[in-house]
mmCIF file of C-alpha atoms and ligand atoms in Angstrom:
data_model
loop_
_atom_site.group_PDB
_atom_site.id
_atom_site.type_symbol
_atom_site.label_atom_id
_atom_site.label_comp_id
_atom_site.label_asym_id
_atom_site.label_seq_id
_atom_site.Cartn_x
_atom_site.Cartn_y
_atom_site.Cartn_z
ATOM 1 C CA UNK J 1 -99.993 159.109 114.234
ATOM 2 C CA UNK J 2 -102.151 159.119 117.320
ATOM 3 C CA UNK J 3 -102.346 162.063 119.624
ATOM 4 C CA UNK J 4 -100.730 162.048 123.030
ATOM 5 C CA UNK J 5 -103.294 162.356 125.787
ATOM 6 C CA UNK J 6 -100.864 163.768 128.266
ATOM 7 C CA UNK J 7 -100.544 167.528 128.036
ATOM 8 C CA UNK J 8 -96.895 167.858 128.997
ATOM 9 C CA UNK J 9 -95.664 165.126 126.679
ATOM 10 C CA UNK J 10 -95.662 166.496 123.181
ATOM 11 C CA UNK J 11 -95.765 163.334 121.098
ATOM 12 C CA UNK J 12 -92.558 162.022 122.528
ATOM 13 C CA UNK J 13 -91.794 158.349 122.053
ATOM 14 C CA UNK J 14 -91.332 158.184 125.781
ATOM 15 C CA UNK J 15 -94.759 159.433 126.846
ATOM 16 C CA UNK J 16 -95.254 158.033 130.287
ATOM 17 C CA UNK J 17 -98.377 158.125 132.407
ATOM 18 C CA UNK J 18 -97.389 157.940 136.038
ATOM 19 C CA UNK J 19 -98.961 155.337 138.315
ATOM 20 C CA UNK J 20 -98.214 156.927 141.639
ATOM 21 C CA UNK J 21 -95.308 158.833 143.108
ATOM 22 C CA UNK J 22 -92.590 157.133 141.073
ATOM 23 C CA UNK J 23 -91.641 160.238 139.068
ATOM 24 C CA UNK J 24 -91.091 162.343 142.213
ATOM 25 C CA UNK J 25 -89.247 159.539 143.965
ATOM 26 C CA UNK J 26 -86.942 158.940 141.005
ATOM 27 C CA UNK J 27 -86.190 162.671 140.701
ATOM 28 C CA UNK J 28 -85.424 162.936 144.390
ATOM 29 C CA UNK J 29 -83.106 159.933 144.193
ATOM 30 C CA UNK J 30 -81.349 161.447 141.153
ATOM 31 C CA UNK J 31 -80.858 164.784 142.904
ATOM 32 C CA UNK J 32 -79.395 163.017 145.911
ATOM 33 C CA UNK J 33 -77.022 160.791 143.972
ATOM 34 C CA UNK J 34 -78.831 157.605 144.937
ATOM 35 C CA UNK J 35 -79.132 154.601 142.612
ATOM 36 C CA UNK J 36 -82.571 153.148 141.853
ATOM 37 C CA UNK J 37 -83.802 149.567 141.516
ATOM 38 C CA UNK J 38 -87.092 148.897 139.719
ATOM 39 C CA UNK J 39 -88.850 145.576 140.020
ATOM 40 C CA UNK J 40 -91.983 144.423 138.261
ATOM 41 C CA UNK J 41 -93.478 141.967 135.777
ATOM 42 C CA UNK J 42 -92.700 142.000 132.067
ATOM 43 C CA UNK J 43 -94.304 144.722 129.959
ATOM 44 C CA UNK J 44 -95.545 146.885 132.842
ATOM 45 C CA UNK J 45 -93.609 150.034 131.930
ATOM 46 C CA UNK J 46 -90.206 149.805 133.646
ATOM 47 C CA UNK J 47 -88.122 150.617 130.573
ATOM 48 C CA UNK J 48 -90.566 153.252 129.388
ATOM 49 C CA UNK J 49 -90.366 154.915 132.795
ATOM 50 C CA UNK J 50 -86.559 155.026 132.895
ATOM 51 C CA UNK J 51 -86.402 156.413 129.341
ATOM 52 C CA UNK J 52 -88.974 159.024 130.271
ATOM 53 C CA UNK J 53 -87.040 160.020 133.380
ATOM 54 C CA UNK J 54 -83.807 160.342 131.409
ATOM 55 C CA UNK J 55 -85.599 162.764 129.129
ATOM 56 C CA UNK J 56 -87.085 164.701 132.043
ATOM 57 C CA UNK J 57 -83.717 164.990 133.752
ATOM 58 C CA UNK J 58 -81.933 165.810 130.467
ATOM 59 C CA UNK J 59 -79.478 163.016 130.974
ATOM 60 C CA UNK J 60 -78.295 160.620 128.274
ATOM 61 C CA UNK J 61 -79.216 156.994 128.877
ATOM 62 C CA UNK J 62 -76.990 153.966 128.335
ATOM 63 C CA UNK J 63 -79.118 150.822 128.428
ATOM 64 C CA UNK J 64 -77.612 147.375 128.816
ATOM 65 C CA UNK J 65 -79.772 144.267 128.466
ATOM 66 C CA UNK J 66 -78.117 141.852 130.867
ATOM 67 C CA UNK J 67 -77.737 138.169 130.019
ATOM 68 C CA UNK J 68 -75.924 135.288 131.614
ATOM 69 C CA UNK J 69 -72.761 135.786 129.567
ATOM 70 C CA UNK J 70 -72.511 139.457 130.425
ATOM 71 C CA UNK J 71 -69.213 140.141 132.144
ATOM 72 C CA UNK J 72 -67.772 143.108 133.969
ATOM 73 C CA UNK J 73 -65.702 143.876 130.844
ATOM 74 C CA UNK J 74 -68.903 144.278 128.800
ATOM 75 C CA UNK J 75 -69.901 147.041 131.198
ATOM 76 C CA UNK J 76 -66.556 148.612 131.949
ATOM 77 C CA UNK J 77 -64.687 148.271 128.664
ATOM 78 C CA UNK J 78 -61.839 146.356 127.107
ATOM 79 C CA UNK J 79 -58.646 146.621 125.125
ATOM 80 C CA UNK J 80 -59.197 146.288 121.409
ATOM 81 C CA UNK J 81 -56.705 145.805 118.608
ATOM 82 C CA UNK J 82 -56.646 148.468 115.919
ATOM 83 C CA UNK J 83 -54.336 149.485 113.084
ATOM 84 C CA UNK J 84 -52.002 151.228 115.527
ATOM 85 C CA UNK J 85 -51.909 148.526 118.168
ATOM 86 C CA UNK J 86 -54.125 148.057 121.154
ATOM 87 C CA UNK J 87 -56.349 150.735 122.553
ATOM 88 C CA UNK J 88 -58.842 150.953 125.384
ATOM 89 C CA UNK J 89 -62.549 151.277 124.685
ATOM 90 C CA UNK J 90 -64.943 152.346 127.443
ATOM 91 C CA UNK J 91 -68.004 150.192 127.987
ATOM 92 C CA UNK J 92 -71.467 151.725 128.514
ATOM 93 C CA UNK J 93 -71.095 151.924 132.283
ATOM 94 C CA UNK J 94 -67.753 153.725 132.065
ATOM 95 C CA UNK J 95 -69.100 156.180 129.498
ATOM 96 C CA UNK J 96 -71.985 157.104 131.797
ATOM 97 C CA UNK J 97 -69.612 157.403 134.766
ATOM 98 C CA UNK J 98 -67.217 159.689 132.867
ATOM 99 C CA UNK J 99 -69.653 161.837 130.922
ATOM 100 C CA UNK J 100 -72.685 161.788 133.192
ATOM 101 C CA UNK J 101 -75.907 160.024 132.348
ATOM 102 C CA UNK J 102 -78.092 157.164 133.401
ATOM 103 C CA UNK J 103 -76.681 153.660 133.104
ATOM 104 C CA UNK J 104 -79.694 151.361 132.998
ATOM 105 C CA UNK J 105 -79.024 147.661 133.538
ATOM 106 C CA UNK J 106 -82.117 145.772 132.470
ATOM 107 C CA UNK J 107 -82.727 142.272 133.920
ATOM 108 C CA UNK J 108 -79.709 142.702 136.103
ATOM 109 C CA UNK J 109 -80.190 139.376 137.911
ATOM 110 C CA UNK J 110 -79.146 137.655 134.689
ATOM 111 C CA UNK J 111 -75.689 139.194 134.732
ATOM 112 C CA UNK J 112 -72.726 137.239 135.996
ATOM 113 C CA UNK J 113 -71.675 137.641 139.579
ATOM 114 C CA UNK J 114 -68.454 139.489 138.769
ATOM 115 C CA UNK J 115 -70.492 142.438 137.528
ATOM 116 C CA UNK J 116 -71.678 143.209 141.046
ATOM 117 C CA UNK J 117 -68.070 143.837 142.033
ATOM 118 C CA UNK J 118 -67.935 146.881 139.783
ATOM 119 C CA UNK J 119 -71.395 148.038 140.791
ATOM 120 C CA UNK J 120 -70.791 148.151 144.527
ATOM 121 C CA UNK J 121 -68.334 151.055 144.808
ATOM 122 C CA UNK J 122 -70.444 152.971 142.284
ATOM 123 C CA UNK J 123 -73.716 152.477 144.089
ATOM 124 C CA UNK J 124 -72.704 153.616 147.558
ATOM 125 C CA UNK J 125 -71.352 156.918 148.868
ATOM 126 C CA UNK J 126 -68.018 156.412 147.104
ATOM 127 C CA UNK J 127 -69.351 156.703 143.561
ATOM 128 C CA UNK J 128 -66.127 155.438 142.072
ATOM 129 C CA UNK J 129 -65.341 153.022 139.283
ATOM 130 C CA UNK J 130 -62.024 151.248 139.564
ATOM 131 C CA UNK J 131 -60.867 149.897 136.216
ATOM 132 C CA UNK J 132 -58.568 147.040 136.963
ATOM 133 C CA UNK J 133 -57.245 146.635 133.424
ATOM 134 C CA UNK J 134 -55.991 150.208 133.114
ATOM 135 C CA UNK J 135 -55.377 151.012 136.761
ATOM 136 C CA UNK J 136 -57.751 153.955 136.489
ATOM 137 C CA UNK J 137 -60.000 155.063 139.333
ATOM 138 C CA UNK J 138 -62.825 157.228 138.032
ATOM 139 C CA UNK J 139 -64.877 159.463 140.280
ATOM 140 C CA UNK J 140 -68.406 159.467 138.880
ATOM 141 C CA UNK J 141 -69.669 162.572 137.092
ATOM 142 C CA UNK J 142 -72.282 164.453 139.212
ATOM 143 C CA UNK J 143 -74.968 163.477 136.646
ATOM 144 C CA UNK J 144 -74.114 159.785 136.718
ATOM 145 C CA UNK J 145 -76.967 157.607 137.952
ATOM 146 C CA UNK J 146 -77.199 153.844 138.147
ATOM 147 C CA UNK J 147 -80.590 152.238 137.546
ATOM 148 C CA UNK J 148 -81.235 148.502 137.560
ATOM 149 C CA UNK J 149 -84.394 146.517 136.976
ATOM 150 C CA UNK J 150 -85.554 142.960 137.153
ATOM 151 C CA UNK J 151 -88.642 140.815 137.084
ATOM 152 C CA UNK J 152 -89.066 139.051 140.441
ATOM 153 C CA UNK J 153 -91.229 136.419 138.718
ATOM 154 C CA UNK J 154 -88.359 134.979 136.698
ATOM 155 C CA UNK J 155 -85.889 134.961 139.447
ATOM 156 C CA UNK J 156 -84.574 131.735 140.777
ATOM 157 C CA UNK J 157 -83.082 131.610 144.206
ATOM 158 C CA UNK J 158 -79.556 131.188 142.950
ATOM 159 C CA UNK J 159 -79.802 134.267 140.822
ATOM 160 C CA UNK J 160 -81.468 136.680 143.238
ATOM 161 C CA UNK J 161 -79.584 139.832 144.062
ATOM 162 C CA UNK J 162 -77.427 139.628 147.137
ATOM 163 C CA UNK J 163 -78.598 141.711 150.114
ATOM 164 C CA UNK J 164 -75.365 143.671 149.929
ATOM 165 C CA UNK J 165 -76.315 144.690 146.389
ATOM 166 C CA UNK J 166 -80.019 145.298 146.981
ATOM 167 C CA UNK J 167 -79.319 147.430 149.995
ATOM 168 C CA UNK J 168 -77.448 149.967 147.908
ATOM 169 C CA UNK J 169 -80.571 151.035 146.015
ATOM 170 C CA UNK J 170 -83.746 153.032 146.443
ATOM 171 C CA UNK J 171 -86.298 150.449 145.282
ATOM 172 C CA UNK J 172 -89.557 150.980 143.394
ATOM 173 C CA UNK J 173 -92.085 148.221 142.862
ATOM 174 C CA UNK J 174 -94.030 148.387 139.588
ATOM 175 C CA UNK J 175 -97.181 146.588 138.545
ATOM 176 C CA UNK J 176 -99.625 146.832 135.646
ATOM 177 C CA UNK J 177 -101.299 150.243 135.550
ATOM 178 C CA UNK J 178 -104.714 150.695 137.213
ATOM 179 C CA UNK J 179 -107.540 150.040 134.680
ATOM 180 C CA UNK J 180 -108.469 153.679 134.048
ATOM 181 C CA UNK J 181 -104.829 154.520 133.384
ATOM 182 C CA UNK J 182 -104.254 151.472 131.254
ATOM 183 C CA UNK J 183 -107.195 152.588 129.067
ATOM 184 C CA UNK J 184 -105.513 155.962 128.531
ATOM 185 C CA UNK J 185 -102.201 154.268 127.722
ATOM 186 C CA UNK J 186 -103.852 151.925 125.202
ATOM 187 C CA UNK J 187 -105.583 154.826 123.434
ATOM 188 C CA UNK J 188 -102.368 156.820 123.422
ATOM 189 C CA UNK J 189 -100.145 154.002 122.179
ATOM 190 C CA UNK J 190 -102.467 152.552 119.545
ATOM 191 C CA UNK J 191 -105.072 155.104 118.529
ATOM 192 C CA UNK J 192 -108.075 152.853 119.226
ATOM 193 C CA UNK J 193 -111.180 154.420 120.717
ATOM 194 C CA UNK J 194 -111.879 154.491 124.412
ATOM 195 C CA UNK J 195 -114.642 151.897 124.357
ATOM 196 C CA UNK J 196 -112.461 149.287 122.641
ATOM 197 C CA UNK J 197 -109.606 150.127 124.987
ATOM 198 C CA UNK J 198 -111.919 149.546 127.941
ATOM 199 C CA UNK J 199 -112.917 146.145 126.567
ATOM 200 C CA UNK J 200 -109.281 145.147 126.141
ATOM 201 C CA UNK J 201 -108.367 146.342 129.625
ATOM 202 C CA UNK J 202 -111.267 144.382 131.165
ATOM 203 C CA UNK J 203 -110.205 141.304 129.218
ATOM 204 C CA UNK J 204 -106.652 141.895 130.440
ATOM 205 C CA UNK J 205 -107.929 142.034 134.015
ATOM 206 C CA UNK J 206 -109.681 138.683 133.581
ATOM 207 C CA UNK J 207 -106.529 137.179 132.066
ATOM 208 C CA UNK J 208 -104.497 138.476 134.999
ATOM 209 C CA UNK J 209 -106.838 136.725 137.373
ATOM 210 C CA UNK J 210 -106.095 133.484 135.498
ATOM 211 C CA UNK J 211 -102.435 133.973 136.156
ATOM 212 C CA UNK J 212 -102.092 132.179 139.452
ATOM 213 C CA UNK J 213 -103.923 129.141 138.121
ATOM 214 C CA UNK J 214 -102.714 128.510 134.627
ATOM 215 C CA UNK J 215 -100.332 131.135 133.410
ATOM 216 C CA UNK J 216 -96.713 131.613 134.245
ATOM 217 C CA UNK J 217 -96.846 135.354 133.602
ATOM 218 C CA UNK J 218 -99.947 137.528 133.199
ATOM 219 C CA UNK J 219 -101.028 139.475 130.104
ATOM 220 C CA UNK J 220 -98.842 142.568 130.068
ATOM 221 C CA UNK J 221 -99.688 146.129 129.164
ATOM 222 C CA UNK J 222 -97.334 145.581 126.226
ATOM 223 C CA UNK J 223 -99.487 142.732 124.860
ATOM 224 C CA UNK J 224 -102.688 144.724 125.349
ATOM 225 C CA UNK J 225 -101.077 147.487 123.292
ATOM 226 C CA UNK J 226 -100.154 144.965 120.576
ATOM 227 C CA UNK J 227 -103.768 143.783 120.414
ATOM 228 C CA UNK J 228 -104.990 147.378 120.328
ATOM 229 C CA UNK J 229 -102.641 148.216 117.462
ATOM 230 C CA UNK J 230 -103.751 145.208 115.452
ATOM 231 C CA UNK J 231 -107.406 146.125 115.988
ATOM 232 C CA UNK J 232 -106.711 149.717 115.091
ATOM 233 C CA UNK J 233 -105.053 148.532 111.886
ATOM 234 C CA UNK J 234 -108.230 146.709 110.924
ATOM 235 C CA UNK J 235 -107.706 143.149 112.118
ATOM 236 C CA UNK J 236 -110.893 141.560 113.536
ATOM 237 C CA UNK J 237 -110.810 141.940 117.337
ATOM 238 C CA UNK J 238 -111.057 138.216 118.088
ATOM 239 C CA UNK J 239 -108.170 137.438 115.803
ATOM 240 C CA UNK J 240 -106.115 140.243 117.301
ATOM 241 C CA UNK J 241 -106.784 138.924 120.805
ATOM 242 C CA UNK J 242 -105.963 135.325 119.879
ATOM 243 C CA UNK J 243 -102.660 136.271 118.325
ATOM 244 C CA UNK J 244 -101.703 138.890 120.931
ATOM 245 C CA UNK J 245 -103.334 137.737 124.165
ATOM 246 C CA UNK J 246 -103.777 133.972 123.914
ATOM 247 C CA UNK J 247 -100.931 132.430 121.907
ATOM 248 C CA UNK J 248 -98.095 134.494 123.432
ATOM 249 C CA UNK J 249 -99.171 133.525 126.948
ATOM 250 C CA UNK J 250 -99.321 129.752 126.811
ATOM 251 C CA UNK J 251 -99.016 126.520 124.819
ATOM 252 C CA UNK J 252 -101.451 124.589 127.005
ATOM 253 C CA UNK J 253 -104.493 123.540 124.985
ATOM 254 C CA UNK J 254 -106.902 123.847 127.909
ATOM 255 C CA UNK J 255 -105.632 127.225 128.989
ATOM 256 C CA UNK J 256 -105.830 128.469 125.402
ATOM 257 C CA UNK J 257 -109.449 127.318 125.262
ATOM 258 C CA UNK J 258 -110.214 129.129 128.521
ATOM 259 C CA UNK J 259 -108.650 132.321 127.173
ATOM 260 C CA UNK J 260 -110.606 131.986 123.924
ATOM 261 C CA UNK J 261 -113.834 131.789 125.920
ATOM 262 C CA UNK J 262 -112.919 134.995 127.719
ATOM 263 C CA UNK J 263 -112.096 136.711 124.419
ATOM 264 C CA UNK J 264 -115.444 135.685 122.975
ATOM 265 C CA UNK J 265 -117.234 137.100 125.981
ATOM 266 C CA UNK J 266 -115.796 140.519 125.119
ATOM 267 C CA UNK J 267 -115.575 140.565 121.336
HETATM 268 N N1 ATP D 301 -97.188 154.145 132.452
HETATM 269 C C1 ATP D 301 -97.063 154.016 131.122
HETATM 270 N N2 ATP D 301 -97.187 155.085 130.311
HETATM 271 C C2 ATP D 301 -97.087 154.937 128.967
HETATM 272 N N3 ATP D 301 -96.846 153.758 128.348
HETATM 273 C C3 ATP D 301 -96.722 152.674 129.106
HETATM 274 C C4 ATP D 301 -96.800 152.738 130.528
HETATM 275 N N4 ATP D 301 -96.636 151.495 131.029
HETATM 276 C C5 ATP D 301 -96.448 150.697 129.973
HETATM 277 N N5 ATP D 301 -96.485 151.388 128.812
HETATM 278 C C6 ATP D 301 -96.391 150.810 127.471
HETATM 279 O O1 ATP D 301 -96.135 149.433 127.632
HETATM 280 C C7 ATP D 301 -95.009 149.036 126.826
HETATM 281 C C8 ATP D 301 -94.188 148.054 127.602
HETATM 282 O O2 ATP D 301 -93.522 148.717 128.647
HETATM 283 P P1 ATP D 301 -91.974 148.505 128.945
HETATM 284 O O3 ATP D 301 -91.261 148.086 127.719
HETATM 285 O O4 ATP D 301 -91.496 149.707 129.653
HETATM 286 O O5 ATP D 301 -92.061 147.260 129.939
HETATM 287 P P2 ATP D 301 -90.973 146.636 130.908
HETATM 288 O O6 ATP D 301 -91.563 146.698 132.271
HETATM 289 O O7 ATP D 301 -89.673 147.281 130.661
HETATM 290 O O8 ATP D 301 -90.968 145.124 130.423
HETATM 291 P P3 ATP D 301 -89.761 144.038 130.382
HETATM 292 O O9 ATP D 301 -89.551 143.604 131.808
HETATM 293 O O10 ATP D 301 -90.316 142.945 129.530
HETATM 294 O O11 ATP D 301 -88.576 144.729 129.788
HETATM 295 C C9 ATP D 301 -94.277 150.330 126.486
HETATM 296 O O12 ATP D 301 -93.720 150.288 125.217
HETATM 297 C C10 ATP D 301 -95.353 151.375 126.547
HETATM 298 O O13 ATP D 301 -95.959 151.430 125.262
HETATM 299 MG MG1 MG D 302 -87.875 146.556 129.834
#
């Protein structure tokens, strides 16, 4: 395995290189019982950051990938039928509220509207979770923290978060790491040498500049890491870039050709 370049992260899977003040801000929010909203493009480090913070704060994390069928019951819990009749099973949100921990709702704008009803009393000063089905009213554990994230790029107007929801959160805006940091991340996550990482990061920068013209979403840090891993495993660099940085980004023949030209300028 590769060696972590960050001194205080001893080979953890959640090694996270901070981009600015986000670690301090998140900690301060956690200590003050405030929920956090993280927005940013795909593959820029949102999930990695939340997992890292959970570790730093010694809190368990309950992650829910939201989708358009996700209902309040998926978060809160439901009655199930067992051998001895029906019983209640807590959902991930309820578990975090009872036992303490971070409940992380990823791509929260995808979730159905009824989920916001349960989030509101939890994300303001009340910190309570009313469970309609059982009549229970749970006061959140002191270590309970609600974290939500979404990608503003995918959002359509209908799905955007309501102001009454947004305004219950401390909000952090994420973007791809600065080039020097992205180089460190690539080395750390893939084991390639610094010079190759620099080439990939420069190529990534060029691809990101293409974004507004031809690409729906720019080349993410995640994809740069994929390319770096493939190169590190011995795949020729051009092939790694085509399969990790060209094909995943577009189907358009002309855009693919433009990306190929960029790749060939670097490798
Ligand atoms: N600051 C960072 N420190 C260390 N690794 C990072 C950092 N930012 C991104 N990464 C790497 O990039 C990968 C993608 O990041 P992550 O999965 O957190 O993205 P995301 O923003 O949650 O994307 P999505 O919106 O698609 O869920 C991670 O697995 C990690 O390897
Ligand atoms: Mg994520």
